[in-house]
Short mmCIF file of N, CA and C in Angstrom, two decimals:
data_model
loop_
_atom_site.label_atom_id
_atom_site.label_comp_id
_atom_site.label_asym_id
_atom_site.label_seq_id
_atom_site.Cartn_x
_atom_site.Cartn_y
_atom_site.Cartn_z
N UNK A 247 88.01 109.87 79.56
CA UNK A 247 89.46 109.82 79.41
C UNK A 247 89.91 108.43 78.97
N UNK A 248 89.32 107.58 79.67
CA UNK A 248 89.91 106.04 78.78
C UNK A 248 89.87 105.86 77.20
N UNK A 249 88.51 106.46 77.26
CA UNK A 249 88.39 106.34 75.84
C UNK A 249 89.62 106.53 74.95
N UNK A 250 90.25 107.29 75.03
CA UNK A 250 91.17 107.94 74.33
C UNK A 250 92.44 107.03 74.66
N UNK A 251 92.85 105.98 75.62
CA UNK A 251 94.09 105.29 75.42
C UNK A 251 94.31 104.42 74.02
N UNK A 252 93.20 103.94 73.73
CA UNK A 252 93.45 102.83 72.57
C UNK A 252 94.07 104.06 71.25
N UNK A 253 93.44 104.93 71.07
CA UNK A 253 93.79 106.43 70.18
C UNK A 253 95.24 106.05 70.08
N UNK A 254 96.06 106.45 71.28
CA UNK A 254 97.54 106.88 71.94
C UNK A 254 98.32 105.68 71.51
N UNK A 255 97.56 104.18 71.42
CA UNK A 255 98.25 102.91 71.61
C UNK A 255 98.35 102.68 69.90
N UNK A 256 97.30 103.03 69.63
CA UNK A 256 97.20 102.81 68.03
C UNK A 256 98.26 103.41 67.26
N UNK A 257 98.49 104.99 67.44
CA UNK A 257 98.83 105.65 66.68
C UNK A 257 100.47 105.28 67.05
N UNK A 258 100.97 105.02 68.11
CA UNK A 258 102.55 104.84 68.69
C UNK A 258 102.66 103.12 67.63
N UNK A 259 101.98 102.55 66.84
CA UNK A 259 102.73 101.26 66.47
C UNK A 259 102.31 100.90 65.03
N UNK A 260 102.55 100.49 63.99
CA UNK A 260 104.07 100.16 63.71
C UNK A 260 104.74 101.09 64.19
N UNK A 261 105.95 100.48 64.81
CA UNK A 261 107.06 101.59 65.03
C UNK A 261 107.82 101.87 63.96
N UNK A 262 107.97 102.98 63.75
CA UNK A 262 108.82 103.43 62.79
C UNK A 262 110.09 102.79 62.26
N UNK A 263 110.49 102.28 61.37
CA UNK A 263 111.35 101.11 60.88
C UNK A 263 112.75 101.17 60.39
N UNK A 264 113.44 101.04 59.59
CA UNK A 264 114.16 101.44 58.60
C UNK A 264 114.81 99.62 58.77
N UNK A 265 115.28 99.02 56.95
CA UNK A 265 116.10 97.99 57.01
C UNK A 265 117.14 99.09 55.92
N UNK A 266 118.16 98.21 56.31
CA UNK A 266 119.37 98.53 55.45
C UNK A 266 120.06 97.38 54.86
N UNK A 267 120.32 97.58 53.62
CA UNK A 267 120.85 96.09 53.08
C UNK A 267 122.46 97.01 53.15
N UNK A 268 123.17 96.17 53.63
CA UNK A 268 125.06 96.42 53.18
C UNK A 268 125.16 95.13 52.20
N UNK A 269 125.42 96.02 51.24
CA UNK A 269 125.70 95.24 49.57
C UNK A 269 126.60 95.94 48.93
N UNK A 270 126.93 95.28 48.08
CA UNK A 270 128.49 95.48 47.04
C UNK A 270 128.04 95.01 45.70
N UNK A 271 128.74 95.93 44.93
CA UNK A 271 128.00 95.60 43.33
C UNK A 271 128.58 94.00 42.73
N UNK A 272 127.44 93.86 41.69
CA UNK A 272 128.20 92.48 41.11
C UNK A 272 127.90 91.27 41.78
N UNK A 273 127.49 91.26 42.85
CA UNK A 273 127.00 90.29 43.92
C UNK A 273 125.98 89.46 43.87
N UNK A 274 125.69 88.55 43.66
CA UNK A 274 124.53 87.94 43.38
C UNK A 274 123.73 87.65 44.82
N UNK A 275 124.67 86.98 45.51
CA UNK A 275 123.87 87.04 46.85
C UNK A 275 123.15 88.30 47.29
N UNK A 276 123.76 89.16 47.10
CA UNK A 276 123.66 90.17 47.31
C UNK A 276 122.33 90.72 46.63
N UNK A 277 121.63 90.37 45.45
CA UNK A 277 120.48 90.75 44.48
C UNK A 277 119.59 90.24 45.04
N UNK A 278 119.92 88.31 45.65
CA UNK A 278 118.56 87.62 45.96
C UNK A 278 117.95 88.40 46.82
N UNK A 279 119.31 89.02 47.99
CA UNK A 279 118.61 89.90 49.12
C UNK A 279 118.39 90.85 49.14
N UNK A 280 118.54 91.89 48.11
CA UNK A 280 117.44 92.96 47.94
C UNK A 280 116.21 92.68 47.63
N UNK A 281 116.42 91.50 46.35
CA UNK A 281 114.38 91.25 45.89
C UNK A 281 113.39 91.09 46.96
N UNK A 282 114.59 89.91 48.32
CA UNK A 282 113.56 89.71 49.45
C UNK A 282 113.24 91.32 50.37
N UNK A 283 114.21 91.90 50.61
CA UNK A 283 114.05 92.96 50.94
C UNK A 283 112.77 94.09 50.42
N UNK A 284 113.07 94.32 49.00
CA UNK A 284 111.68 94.98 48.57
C UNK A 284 110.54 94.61 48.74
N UNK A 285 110.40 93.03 48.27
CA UNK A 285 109.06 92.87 48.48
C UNK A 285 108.59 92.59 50.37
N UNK A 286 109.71 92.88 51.14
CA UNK A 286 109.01 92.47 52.60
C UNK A 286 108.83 94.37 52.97
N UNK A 287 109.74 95.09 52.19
CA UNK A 287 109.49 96.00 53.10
C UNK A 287 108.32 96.72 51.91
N UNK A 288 107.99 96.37 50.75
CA UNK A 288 107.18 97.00 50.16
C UNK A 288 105.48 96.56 50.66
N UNK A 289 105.54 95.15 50.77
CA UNK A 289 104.32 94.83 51.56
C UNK A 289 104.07 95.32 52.96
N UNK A 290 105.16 96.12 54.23
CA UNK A 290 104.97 96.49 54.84
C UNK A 290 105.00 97.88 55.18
N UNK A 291 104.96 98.46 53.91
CA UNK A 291 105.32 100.10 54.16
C UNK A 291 106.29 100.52 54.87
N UNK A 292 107.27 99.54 55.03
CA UNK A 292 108.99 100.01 55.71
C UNK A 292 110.00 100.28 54.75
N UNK A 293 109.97 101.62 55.42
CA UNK A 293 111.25 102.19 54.27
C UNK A 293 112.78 101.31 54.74
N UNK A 294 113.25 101.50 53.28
CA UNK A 294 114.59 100.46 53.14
C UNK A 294 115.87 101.48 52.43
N UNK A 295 116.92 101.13 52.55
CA UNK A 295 118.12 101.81 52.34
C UNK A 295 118.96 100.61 51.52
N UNK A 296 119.57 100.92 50.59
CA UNK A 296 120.93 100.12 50.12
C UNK A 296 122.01 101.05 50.87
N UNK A 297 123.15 100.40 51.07
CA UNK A 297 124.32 100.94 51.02
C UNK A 297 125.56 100.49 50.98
N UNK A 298 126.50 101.02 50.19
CA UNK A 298 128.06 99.97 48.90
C UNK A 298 128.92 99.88 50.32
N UNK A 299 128.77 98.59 50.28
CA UNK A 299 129.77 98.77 51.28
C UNK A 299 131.63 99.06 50.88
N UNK A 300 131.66 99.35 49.78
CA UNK A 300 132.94 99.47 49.10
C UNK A 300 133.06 101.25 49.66
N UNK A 301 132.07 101.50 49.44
CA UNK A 301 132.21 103.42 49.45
C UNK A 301 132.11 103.63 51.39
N UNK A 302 131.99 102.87 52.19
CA UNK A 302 131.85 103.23 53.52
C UNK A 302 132.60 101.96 54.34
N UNK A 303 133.70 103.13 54.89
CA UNK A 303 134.74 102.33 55.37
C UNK A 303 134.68 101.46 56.51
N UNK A 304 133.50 102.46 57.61
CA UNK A 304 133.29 101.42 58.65
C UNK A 304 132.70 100.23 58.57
N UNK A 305 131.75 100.50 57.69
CA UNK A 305 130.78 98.82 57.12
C UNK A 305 131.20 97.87 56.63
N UNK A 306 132.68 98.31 55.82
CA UNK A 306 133.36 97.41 54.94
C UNK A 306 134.40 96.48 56.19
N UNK A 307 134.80 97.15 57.64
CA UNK A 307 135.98 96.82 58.51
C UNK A 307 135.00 95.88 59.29
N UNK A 308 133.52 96.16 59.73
CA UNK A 308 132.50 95.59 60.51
C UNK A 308 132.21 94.14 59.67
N UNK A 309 131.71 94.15 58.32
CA UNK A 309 131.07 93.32 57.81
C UNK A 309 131.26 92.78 56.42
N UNK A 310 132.68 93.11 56.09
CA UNK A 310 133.37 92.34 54.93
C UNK A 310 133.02 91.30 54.49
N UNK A 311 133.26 90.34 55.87
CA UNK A 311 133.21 88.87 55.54
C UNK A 311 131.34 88.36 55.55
N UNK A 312 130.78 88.93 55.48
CA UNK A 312 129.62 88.59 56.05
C UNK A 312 128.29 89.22 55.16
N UNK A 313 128.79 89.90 54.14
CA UNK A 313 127.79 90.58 53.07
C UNK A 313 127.37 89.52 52.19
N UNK A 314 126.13 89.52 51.47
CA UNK A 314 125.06 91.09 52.17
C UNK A 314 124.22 90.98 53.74
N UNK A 315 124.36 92.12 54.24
CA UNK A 315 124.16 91.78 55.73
C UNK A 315 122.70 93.11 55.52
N UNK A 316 121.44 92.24 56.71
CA UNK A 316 120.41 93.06 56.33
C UNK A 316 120.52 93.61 58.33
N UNK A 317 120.49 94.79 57.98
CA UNK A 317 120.23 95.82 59.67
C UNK A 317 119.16 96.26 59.49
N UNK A 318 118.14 96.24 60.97
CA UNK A 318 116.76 96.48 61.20
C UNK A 318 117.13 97.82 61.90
N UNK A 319 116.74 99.09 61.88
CA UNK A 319 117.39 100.07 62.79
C UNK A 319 118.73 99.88 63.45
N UNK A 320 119.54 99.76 62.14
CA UNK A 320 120.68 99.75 62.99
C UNK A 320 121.33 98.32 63.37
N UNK A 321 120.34 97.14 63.50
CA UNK A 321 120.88 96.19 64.23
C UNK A 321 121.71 95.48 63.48
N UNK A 322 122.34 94.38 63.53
CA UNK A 322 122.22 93.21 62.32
C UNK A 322 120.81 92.12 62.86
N UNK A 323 120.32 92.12 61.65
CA UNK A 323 119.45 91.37 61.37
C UNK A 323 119.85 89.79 60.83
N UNK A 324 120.60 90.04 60.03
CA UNK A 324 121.11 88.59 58.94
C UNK A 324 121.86 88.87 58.34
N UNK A 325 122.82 87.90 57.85
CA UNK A 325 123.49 88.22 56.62
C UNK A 325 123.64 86.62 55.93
N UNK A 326 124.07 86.91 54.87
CA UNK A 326 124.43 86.45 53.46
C UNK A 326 123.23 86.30 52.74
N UNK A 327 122.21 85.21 53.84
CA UNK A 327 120.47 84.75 53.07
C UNK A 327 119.91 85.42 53.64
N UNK A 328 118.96 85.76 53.05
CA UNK A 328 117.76 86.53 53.94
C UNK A 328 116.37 85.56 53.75
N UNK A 329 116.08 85.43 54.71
CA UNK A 329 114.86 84.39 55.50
C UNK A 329 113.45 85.35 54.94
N UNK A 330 112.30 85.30 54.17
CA UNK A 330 111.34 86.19 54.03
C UNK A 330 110.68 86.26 55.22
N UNK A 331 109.75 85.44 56.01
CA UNK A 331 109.31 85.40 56.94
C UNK A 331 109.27 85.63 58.13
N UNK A 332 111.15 85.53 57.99
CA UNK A 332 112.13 86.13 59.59
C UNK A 332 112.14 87.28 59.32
N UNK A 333 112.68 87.35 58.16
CA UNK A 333 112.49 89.31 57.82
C UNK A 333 111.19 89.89 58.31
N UNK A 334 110.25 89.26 57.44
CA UNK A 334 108.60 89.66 57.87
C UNK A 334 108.42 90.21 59.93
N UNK A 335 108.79 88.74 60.03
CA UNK A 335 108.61 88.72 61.90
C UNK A 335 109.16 89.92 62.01
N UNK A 336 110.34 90.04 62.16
CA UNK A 336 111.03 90.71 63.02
C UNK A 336 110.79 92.30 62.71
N UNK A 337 109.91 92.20 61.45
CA UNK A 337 109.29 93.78 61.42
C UNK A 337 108.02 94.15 61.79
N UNK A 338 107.24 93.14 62.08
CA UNK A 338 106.06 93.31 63.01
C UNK A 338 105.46 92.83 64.60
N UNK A 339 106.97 92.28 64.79
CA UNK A 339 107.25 92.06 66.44
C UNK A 339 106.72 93.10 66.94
#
């Protein structure tokens, strides 16, 4: 029966991920932090989301002043710069 914990421990991690960039078109800040975005979540097999914050009203009342803002499941993660490395960390914490 032990045998089989490392199995159980293995298969439960990476935990399942998602980043979300809140971005607005035209934005340049906004571009640097998708490129960092793709290539952190493309080197880590974490799926990623854009979403306008012009077309979604709560994101736009939350985080107007503060785009592009990157959320790790939901959280805020960062906004305006995105850090590669902090990004990196905080997806293999």
């Amino acid at each position: 029966m032990a045998g089989m914990s490392p199995f159980f421990r293995r298969r439960s991690e990476p935990r399942a991920r998602l980043v979300t960039l809140v971005r607005k078109p035209g934005c340049h800040l906004c571009d640097d932090a998708q490129a960092v975005v793709e290539k952190v979540c493309g080197d880590l097999g974490v799926p990623w989301e854009p979403k306008d914050i012009t077309e979604d009203r709560e994101l736009h009342d939350r985080y107007w002043e503060q785009i592009p803002v990157v959320l790790i499941d939901g959280e805020q993660h960062t906004f305006w710069r995105v850090n590669e490395e902090r990004l990196r960390r905080a997806l293999t914490e």
